[in-house]
mmCIF file of C-alpha atoms and ligand atoms in Angstrom:
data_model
loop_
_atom_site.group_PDB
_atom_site.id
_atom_site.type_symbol
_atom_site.label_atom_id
_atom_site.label_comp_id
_atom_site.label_asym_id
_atom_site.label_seq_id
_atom_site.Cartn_x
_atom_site.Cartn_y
_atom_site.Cartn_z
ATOM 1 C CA UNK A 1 109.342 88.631 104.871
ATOM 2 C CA UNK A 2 111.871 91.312 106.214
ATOM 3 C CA UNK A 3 112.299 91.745 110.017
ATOM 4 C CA UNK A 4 111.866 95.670 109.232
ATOM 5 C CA UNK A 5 108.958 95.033 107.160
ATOM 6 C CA UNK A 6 106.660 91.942 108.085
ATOM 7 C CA UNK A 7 104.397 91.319 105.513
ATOM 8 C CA UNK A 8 101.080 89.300 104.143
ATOM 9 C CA UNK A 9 101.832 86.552 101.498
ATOM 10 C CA UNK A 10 99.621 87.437 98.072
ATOM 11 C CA UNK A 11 99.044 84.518 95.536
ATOM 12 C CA UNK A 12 102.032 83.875 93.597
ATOM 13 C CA UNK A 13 104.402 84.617 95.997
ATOM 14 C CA UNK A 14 104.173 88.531 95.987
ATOM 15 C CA UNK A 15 104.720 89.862 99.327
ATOM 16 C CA UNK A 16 102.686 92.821 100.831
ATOM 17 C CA UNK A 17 104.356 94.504 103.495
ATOM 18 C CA UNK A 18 101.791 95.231 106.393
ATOM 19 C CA UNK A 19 102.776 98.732 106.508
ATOM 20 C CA UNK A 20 102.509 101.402 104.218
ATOM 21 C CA UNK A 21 102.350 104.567 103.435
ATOM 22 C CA UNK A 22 99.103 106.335 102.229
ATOM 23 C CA UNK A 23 99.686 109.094 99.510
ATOM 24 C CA UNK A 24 96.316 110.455 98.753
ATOM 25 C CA UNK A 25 97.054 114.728 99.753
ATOM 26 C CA UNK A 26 100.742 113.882 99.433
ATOM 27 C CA UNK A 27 101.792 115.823 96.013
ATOM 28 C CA UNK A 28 103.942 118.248 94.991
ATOM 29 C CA UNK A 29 107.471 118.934 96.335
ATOM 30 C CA UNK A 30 106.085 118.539 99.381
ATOM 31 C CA UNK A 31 104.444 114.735 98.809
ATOM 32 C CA UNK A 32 107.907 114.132 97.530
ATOM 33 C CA UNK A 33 109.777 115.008 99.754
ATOM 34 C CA UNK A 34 107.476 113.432 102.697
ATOM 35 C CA UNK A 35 107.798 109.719 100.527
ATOM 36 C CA UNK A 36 111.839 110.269 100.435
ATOM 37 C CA UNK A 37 111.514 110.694 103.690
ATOM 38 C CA UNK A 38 109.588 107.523 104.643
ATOM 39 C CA UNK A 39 111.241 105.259 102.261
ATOM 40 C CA UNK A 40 114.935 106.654 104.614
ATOM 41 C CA UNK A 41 112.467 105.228 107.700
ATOM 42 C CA UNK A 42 111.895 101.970 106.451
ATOM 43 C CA UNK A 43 108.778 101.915 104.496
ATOM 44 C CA UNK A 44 108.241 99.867 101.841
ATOM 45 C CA UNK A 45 104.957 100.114 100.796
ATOM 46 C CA UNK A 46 103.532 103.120 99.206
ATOM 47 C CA UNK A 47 99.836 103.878 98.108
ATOM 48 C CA UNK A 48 98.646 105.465 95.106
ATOM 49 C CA UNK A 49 96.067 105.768 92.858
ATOM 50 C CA UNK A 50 95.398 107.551 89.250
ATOM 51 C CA UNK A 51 92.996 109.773 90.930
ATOM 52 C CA UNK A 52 95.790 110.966 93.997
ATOM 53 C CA UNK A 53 97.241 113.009 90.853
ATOM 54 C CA UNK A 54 100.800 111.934 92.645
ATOM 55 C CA UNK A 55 102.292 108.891 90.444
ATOM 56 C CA UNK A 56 104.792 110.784 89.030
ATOM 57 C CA UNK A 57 106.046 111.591 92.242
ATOM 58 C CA UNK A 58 106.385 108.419 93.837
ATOM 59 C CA UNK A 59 108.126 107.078 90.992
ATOM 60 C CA UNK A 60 110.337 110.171 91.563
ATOM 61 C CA UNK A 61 110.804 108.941 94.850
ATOM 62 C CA UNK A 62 111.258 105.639 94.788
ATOM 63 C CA UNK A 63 114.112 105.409 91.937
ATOM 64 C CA UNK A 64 115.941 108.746 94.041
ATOM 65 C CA UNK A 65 115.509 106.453 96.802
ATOM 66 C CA UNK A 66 118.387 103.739 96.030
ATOM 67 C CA UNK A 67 116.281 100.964 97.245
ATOM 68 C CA UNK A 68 116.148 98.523 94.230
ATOM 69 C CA UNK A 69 112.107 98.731 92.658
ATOM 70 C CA UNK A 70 112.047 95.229 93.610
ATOM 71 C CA UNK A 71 111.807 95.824 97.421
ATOM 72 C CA UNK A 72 109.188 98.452 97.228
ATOM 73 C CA UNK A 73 105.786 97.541 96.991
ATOM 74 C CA UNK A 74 103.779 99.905 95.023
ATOM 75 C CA UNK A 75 100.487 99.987 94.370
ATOM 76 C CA UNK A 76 98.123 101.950 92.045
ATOM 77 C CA UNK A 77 94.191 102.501 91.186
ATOM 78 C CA UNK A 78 91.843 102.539 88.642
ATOM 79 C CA UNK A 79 89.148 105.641 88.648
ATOM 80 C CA UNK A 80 86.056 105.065 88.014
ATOM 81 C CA UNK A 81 86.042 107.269 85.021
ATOM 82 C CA UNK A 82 88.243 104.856 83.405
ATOM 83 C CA UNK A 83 86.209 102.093 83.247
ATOM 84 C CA UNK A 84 86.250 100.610 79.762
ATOM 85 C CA UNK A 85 89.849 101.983 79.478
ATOM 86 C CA UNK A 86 91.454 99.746 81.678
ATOM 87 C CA UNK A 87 94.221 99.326 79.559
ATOM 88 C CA UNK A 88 95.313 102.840 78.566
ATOM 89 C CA UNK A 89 95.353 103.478 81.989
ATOM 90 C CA UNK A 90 97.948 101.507 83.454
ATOM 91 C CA UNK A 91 99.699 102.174 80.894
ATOM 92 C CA UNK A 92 99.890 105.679 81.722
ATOM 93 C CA UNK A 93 100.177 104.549 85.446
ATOM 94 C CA UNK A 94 103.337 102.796 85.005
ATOM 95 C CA UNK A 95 104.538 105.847 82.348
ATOM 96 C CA UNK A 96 103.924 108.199 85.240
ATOM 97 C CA UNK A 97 105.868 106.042 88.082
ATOM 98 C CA UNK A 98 108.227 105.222 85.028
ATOM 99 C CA UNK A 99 108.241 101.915 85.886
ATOM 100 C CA UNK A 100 107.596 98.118 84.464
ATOM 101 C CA UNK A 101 104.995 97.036 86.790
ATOM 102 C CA UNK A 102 102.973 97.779 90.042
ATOM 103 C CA UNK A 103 102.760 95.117 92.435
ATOM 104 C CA UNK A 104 98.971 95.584 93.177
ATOM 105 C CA UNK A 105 96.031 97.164 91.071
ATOM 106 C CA UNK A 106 93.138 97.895 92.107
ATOM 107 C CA UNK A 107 89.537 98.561 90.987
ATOM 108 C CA UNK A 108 89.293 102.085 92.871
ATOM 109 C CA UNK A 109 85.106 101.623 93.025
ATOM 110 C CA UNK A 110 83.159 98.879 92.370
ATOM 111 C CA UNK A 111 81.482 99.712 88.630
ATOM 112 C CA UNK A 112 77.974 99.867 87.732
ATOM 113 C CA UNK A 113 76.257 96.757 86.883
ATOM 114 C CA UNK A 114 77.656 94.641 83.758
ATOM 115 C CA UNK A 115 81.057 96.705 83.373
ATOM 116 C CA UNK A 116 82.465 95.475 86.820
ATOM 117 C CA UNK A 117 83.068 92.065 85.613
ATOM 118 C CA UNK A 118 84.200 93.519 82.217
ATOM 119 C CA UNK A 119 86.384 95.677 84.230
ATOM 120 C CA UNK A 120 87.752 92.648 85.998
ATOM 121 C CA UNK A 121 88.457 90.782 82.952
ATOM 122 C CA UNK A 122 90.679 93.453 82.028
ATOM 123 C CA UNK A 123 92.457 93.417 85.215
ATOM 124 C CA UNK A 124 92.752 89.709 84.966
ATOM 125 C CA UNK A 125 94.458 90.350 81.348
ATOM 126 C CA UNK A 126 96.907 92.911 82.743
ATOM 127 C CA UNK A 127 97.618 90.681 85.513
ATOM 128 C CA UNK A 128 98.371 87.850 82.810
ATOM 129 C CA UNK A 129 100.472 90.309 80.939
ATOM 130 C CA UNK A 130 102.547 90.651 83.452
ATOM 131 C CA UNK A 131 101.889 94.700 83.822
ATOM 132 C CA UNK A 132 101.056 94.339 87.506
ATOM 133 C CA UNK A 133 102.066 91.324 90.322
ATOM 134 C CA UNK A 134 98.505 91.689 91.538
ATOM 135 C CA UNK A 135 95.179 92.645 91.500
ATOM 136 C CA UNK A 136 92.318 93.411 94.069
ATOM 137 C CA UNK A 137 89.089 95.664 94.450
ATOM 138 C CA UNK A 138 88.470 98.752 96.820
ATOM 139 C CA UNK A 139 85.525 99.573 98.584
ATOM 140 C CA UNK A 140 83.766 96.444 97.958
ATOM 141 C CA UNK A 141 81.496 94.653 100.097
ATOM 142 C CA UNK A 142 81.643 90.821 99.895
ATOM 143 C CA UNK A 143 78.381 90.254 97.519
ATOM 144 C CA UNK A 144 79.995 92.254 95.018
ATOM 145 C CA UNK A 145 83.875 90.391 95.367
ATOM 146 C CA UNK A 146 81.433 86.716 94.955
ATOM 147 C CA UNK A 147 80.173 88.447 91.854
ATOM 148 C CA UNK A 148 83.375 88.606 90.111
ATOM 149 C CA UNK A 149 84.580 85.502 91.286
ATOM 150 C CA UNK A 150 81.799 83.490 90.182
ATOM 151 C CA UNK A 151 82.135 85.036 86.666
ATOM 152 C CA UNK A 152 85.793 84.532 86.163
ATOM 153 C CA UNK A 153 87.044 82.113 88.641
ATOM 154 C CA UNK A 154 89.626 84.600 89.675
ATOM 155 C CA UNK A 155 89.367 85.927 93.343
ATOM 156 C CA UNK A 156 90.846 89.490 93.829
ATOM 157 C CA UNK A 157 93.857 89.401 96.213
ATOM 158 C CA UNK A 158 92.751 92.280 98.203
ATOM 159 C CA UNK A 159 90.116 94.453 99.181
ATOM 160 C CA UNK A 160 90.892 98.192 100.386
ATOM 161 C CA UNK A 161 88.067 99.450 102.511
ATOM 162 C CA UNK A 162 87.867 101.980 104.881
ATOM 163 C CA UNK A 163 88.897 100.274 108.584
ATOM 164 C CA UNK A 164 89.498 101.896 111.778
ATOM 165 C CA UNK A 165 87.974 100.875 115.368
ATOM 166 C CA UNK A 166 84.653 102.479 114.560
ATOM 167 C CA UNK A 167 84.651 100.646 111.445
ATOM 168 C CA UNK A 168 85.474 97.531 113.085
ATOM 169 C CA UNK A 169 82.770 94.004 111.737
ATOM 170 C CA UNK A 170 84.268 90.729 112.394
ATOM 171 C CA UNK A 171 81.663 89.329 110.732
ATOM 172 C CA UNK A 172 82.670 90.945 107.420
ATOM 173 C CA UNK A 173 86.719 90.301 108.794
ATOM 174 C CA UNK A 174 86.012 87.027 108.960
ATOM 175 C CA UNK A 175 84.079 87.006 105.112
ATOM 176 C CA UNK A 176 87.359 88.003 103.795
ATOM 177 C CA UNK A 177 89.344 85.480 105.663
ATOM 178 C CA UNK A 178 87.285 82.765 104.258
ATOM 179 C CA UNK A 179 87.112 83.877 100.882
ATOM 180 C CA UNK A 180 91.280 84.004 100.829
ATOM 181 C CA UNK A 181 91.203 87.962 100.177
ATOM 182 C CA UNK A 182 93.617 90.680 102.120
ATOM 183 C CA UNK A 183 91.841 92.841 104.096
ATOM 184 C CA UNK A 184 93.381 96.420 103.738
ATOM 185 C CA UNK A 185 92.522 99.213 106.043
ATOM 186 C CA UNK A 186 92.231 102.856 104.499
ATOM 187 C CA UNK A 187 91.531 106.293 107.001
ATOM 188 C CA UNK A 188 92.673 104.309 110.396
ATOM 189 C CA UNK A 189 93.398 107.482 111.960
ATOM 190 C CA UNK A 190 91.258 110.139 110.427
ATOM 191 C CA UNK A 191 88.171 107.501 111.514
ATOM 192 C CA UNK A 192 89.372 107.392 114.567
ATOM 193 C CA UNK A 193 88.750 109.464 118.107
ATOM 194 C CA UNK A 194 92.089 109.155 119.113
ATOM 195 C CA UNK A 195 91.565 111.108 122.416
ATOM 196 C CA UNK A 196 89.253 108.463 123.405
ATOM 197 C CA UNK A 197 90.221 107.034 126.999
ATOM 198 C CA UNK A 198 90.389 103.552 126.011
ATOM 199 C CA UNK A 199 93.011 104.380 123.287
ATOM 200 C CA UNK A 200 94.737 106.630 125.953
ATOM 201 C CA UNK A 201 95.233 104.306 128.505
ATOM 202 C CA UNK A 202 96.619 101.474 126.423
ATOM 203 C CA UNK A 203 99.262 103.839 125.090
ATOM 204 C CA UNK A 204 99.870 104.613 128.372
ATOM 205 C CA UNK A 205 100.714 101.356 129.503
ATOM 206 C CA UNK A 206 102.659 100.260 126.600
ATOM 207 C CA UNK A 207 104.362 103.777 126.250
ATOM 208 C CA UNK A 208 103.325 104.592 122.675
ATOM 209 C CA UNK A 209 100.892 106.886 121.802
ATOM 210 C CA UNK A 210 97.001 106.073 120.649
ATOM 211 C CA UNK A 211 97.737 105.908 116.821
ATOM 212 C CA UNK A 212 100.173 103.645 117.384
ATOM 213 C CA UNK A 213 97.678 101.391 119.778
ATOM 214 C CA UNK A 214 95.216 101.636 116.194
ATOM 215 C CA UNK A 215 97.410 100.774 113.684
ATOM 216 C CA UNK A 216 99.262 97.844 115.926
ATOM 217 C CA UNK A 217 95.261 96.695 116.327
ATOM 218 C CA UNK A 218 94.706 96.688 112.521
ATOM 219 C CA UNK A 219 98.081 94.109 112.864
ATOM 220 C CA UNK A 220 96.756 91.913 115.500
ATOM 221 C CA UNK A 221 93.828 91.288 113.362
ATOM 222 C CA UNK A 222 96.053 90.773 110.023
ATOM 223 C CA UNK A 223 94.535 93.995 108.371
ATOM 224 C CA UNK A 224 97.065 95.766 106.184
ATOM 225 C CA UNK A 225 96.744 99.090 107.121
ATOM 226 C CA UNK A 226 98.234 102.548 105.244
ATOM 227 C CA UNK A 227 98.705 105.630 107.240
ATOM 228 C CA UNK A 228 99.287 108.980 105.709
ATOM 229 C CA UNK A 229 101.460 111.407 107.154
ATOM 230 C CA UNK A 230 103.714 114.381 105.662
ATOM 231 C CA UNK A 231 105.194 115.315 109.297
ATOM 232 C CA UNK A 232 108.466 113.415 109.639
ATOM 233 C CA UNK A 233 108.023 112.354 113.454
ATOM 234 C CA UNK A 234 104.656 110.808 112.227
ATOM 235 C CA UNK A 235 105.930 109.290 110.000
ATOM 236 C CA UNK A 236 108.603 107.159 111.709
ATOM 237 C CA UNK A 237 106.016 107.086 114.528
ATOM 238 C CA UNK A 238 103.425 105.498 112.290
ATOM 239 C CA UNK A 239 106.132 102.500 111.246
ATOM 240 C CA UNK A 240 107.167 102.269 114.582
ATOM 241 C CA UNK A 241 104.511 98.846 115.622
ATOM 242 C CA UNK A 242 106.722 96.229 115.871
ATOM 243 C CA UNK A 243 108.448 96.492 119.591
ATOM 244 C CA UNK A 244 105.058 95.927 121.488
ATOM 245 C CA UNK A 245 102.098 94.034 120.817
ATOM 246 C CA UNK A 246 98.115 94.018 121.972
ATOM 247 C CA UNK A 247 97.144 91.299 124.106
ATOM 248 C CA UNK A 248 93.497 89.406 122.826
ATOM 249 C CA UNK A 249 91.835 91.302 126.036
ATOM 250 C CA UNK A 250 93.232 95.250 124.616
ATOM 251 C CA UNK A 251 92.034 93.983 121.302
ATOM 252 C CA UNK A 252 88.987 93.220 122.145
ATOM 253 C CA UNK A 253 88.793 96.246 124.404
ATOM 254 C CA UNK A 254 89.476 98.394 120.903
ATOM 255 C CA UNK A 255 87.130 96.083 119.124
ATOM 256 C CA UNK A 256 84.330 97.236 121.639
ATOM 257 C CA UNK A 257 84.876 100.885 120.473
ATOM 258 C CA UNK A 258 82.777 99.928 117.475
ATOM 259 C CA UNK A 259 79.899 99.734 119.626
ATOM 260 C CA UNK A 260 80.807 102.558 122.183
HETATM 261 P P1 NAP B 301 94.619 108.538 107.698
HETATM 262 O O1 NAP B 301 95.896 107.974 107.221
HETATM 263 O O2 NAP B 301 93.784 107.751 108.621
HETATM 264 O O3 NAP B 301 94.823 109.935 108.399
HETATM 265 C C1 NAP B 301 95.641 110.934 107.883
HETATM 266 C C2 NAP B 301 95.530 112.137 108.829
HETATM 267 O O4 NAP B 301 96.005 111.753 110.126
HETATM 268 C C3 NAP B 301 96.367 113.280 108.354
HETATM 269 O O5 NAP B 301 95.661 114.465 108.700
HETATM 270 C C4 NAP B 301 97.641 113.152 109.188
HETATM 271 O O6 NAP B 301 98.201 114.422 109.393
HETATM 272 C C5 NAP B 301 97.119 112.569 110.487
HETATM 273 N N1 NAP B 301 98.097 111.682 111.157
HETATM 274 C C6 NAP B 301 98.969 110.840 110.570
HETATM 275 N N2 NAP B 301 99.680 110.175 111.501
HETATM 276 C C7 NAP B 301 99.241 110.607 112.708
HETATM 277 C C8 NAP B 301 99.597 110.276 114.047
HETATM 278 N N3 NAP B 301 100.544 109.377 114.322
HETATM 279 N N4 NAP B 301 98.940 110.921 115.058
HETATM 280 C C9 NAP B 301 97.977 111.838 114.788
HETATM 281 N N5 NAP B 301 97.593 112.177 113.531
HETATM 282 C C10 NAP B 301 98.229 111.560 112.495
HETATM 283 O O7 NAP B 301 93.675 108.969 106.447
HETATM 284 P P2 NAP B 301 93.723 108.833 104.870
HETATM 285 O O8 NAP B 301 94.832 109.599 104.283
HETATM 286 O O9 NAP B 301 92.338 109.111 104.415
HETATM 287 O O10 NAP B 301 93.948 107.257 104.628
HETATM 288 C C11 NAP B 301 95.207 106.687 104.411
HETATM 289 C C12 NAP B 301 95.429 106.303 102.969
HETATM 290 O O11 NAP B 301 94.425 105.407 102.520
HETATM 291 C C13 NAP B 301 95.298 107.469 101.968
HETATM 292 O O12 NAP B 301 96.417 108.331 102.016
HETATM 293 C C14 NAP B 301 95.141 106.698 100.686
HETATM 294 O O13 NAP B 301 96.397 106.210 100.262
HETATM 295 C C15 NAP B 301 94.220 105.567 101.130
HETATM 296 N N6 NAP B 301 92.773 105.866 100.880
HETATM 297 C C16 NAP B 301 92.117 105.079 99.991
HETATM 298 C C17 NAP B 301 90.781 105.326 99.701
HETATM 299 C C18 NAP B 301 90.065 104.438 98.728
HETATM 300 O O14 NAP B 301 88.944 104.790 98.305
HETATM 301 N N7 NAP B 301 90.637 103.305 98.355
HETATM 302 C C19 NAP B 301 90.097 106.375 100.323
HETATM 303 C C20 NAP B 301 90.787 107.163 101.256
HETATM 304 C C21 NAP B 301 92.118 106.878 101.533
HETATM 305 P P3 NAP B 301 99.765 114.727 109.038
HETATM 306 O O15 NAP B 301 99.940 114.456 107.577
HETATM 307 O O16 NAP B 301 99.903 116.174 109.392
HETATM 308 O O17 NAP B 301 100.590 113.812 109.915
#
């Protein structure tokens, strides 16, 4: 775990930064240039997905980069339109990044009925294979994750759901916790009221500003959390968690905002 970059331990030993940097709108010169940027600031986590139309640029990015592939985490999705061609596409995933492996796949939405455990199956094979470090499910609730486990023994690593204050269930926090998968938060900020005077006044006191007081609450809790930004000063500002921290009374105080 780097200083820069603290991180979430996955099973066998791959390590997820906390941080990282959503990609979904970020394409083009533009998306490029934005992940360049980010990776300069200190990022080491980037987001993608088959559907975000954008793997060719981060792979773009990440070898112009100089940081060696092995310190970036990358991670990748499979759309729901590829179901039953699992295969093919991460192949064309890792053509498109031009690289070996991803460090995390995931099922983009759960399947319909039979095919999400055949789906899974296929992940577990890729994951066997060697193709990707990793493998987890997005926008899953817990009944369907116990589904796939029972069939195959093999427990996805993470689950990518949409998290942000008003989002916030400690019940179904805590469902994750016990069932040894990551929790990872998706739209923090675009879920969020960020004018809202709770948010405001803790920023105030710790002299950051209310995104920062969300995404430093999806850390408190352990939630791996992925911010999108193309501005530069959002950017660094969205990395930027790690020289204050929430006491259990301000997170609790965000918590409530579920219920405001
Ligand atoms: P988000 O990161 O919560 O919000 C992005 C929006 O917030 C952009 O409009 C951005 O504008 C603005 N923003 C960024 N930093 C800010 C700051 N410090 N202060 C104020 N505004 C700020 O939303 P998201 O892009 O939906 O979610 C993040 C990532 O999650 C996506 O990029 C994608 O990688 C992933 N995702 C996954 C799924 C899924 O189904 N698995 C679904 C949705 C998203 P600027 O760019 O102008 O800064």
């Amino acid at each position: 775990m780097s200083p820069d970059s603290p991180a979430v331990a996955l099973p066998g030993g791959v390590a997820m930064p906390l941080v990282g940097l959503g990609t979904w709108r970020l394409s083009g010169e533009e998306g490029y240039r934005a992940m360049r940027h980010a990776l300069e600031l200190g990022y080491r986590h980037l987001d993608t997905a088959t559907m975000y139309g954008n793997e060719e640029q981060v792979g773009r990015a990440v070898r112009d980069s100089g940081v060696p592939r092995e310190e970036i985490f990358v991670t990748t999705k499979l759309p729901p339109g590829s179901t039953g061609r699992e295969r093919q596409t991460i192949e064309a995933s890792l053509r498109a990044l031009g690289t070996d492996y991803v460090d995390l796949w995931l099922v983009h939405w759960p399947p319909p009925g039979e095919q999400s455990v055949a789906t899974w199956r296929e992940f577990v094979a890729a994951h066997a294979d060697g193709l990707v470090r990793a493998i987890g499910v997005s926008n899953y609730d817990l009944a369907q994750i116990d589904e796939l486990v029972a069939a195959t023994g093999v427990t996805p690593a993470v689950n990518q759901v949409p998290w942000s204050p008003a989002d916030h269930d400690p019940q179904r926090l805590s469902g994750h916790r016990e069932r040894g998968v990551v929790l990872e938060g998706y739209s923090p900020l675009k879920r969020t009221r960020l004018e809202h005077p709770t948010l405001a006044s803790l920023a105030r006191r710790h002299g950051v500003t209310p995104a920062q007081v969300v995404l430093r609450w999806h850390l408190e809790h352990g939630i791996v959390v992925i911010p999108k930004s193309a501005d530069p000063g959002r950017l660094k500002e969205n990395l930027d968690l790690f020289g204050f921290s929430l006491d259990a009374d301000e997170v609790a105080a965000v918590d409530a905002l579920a219920t405001a």
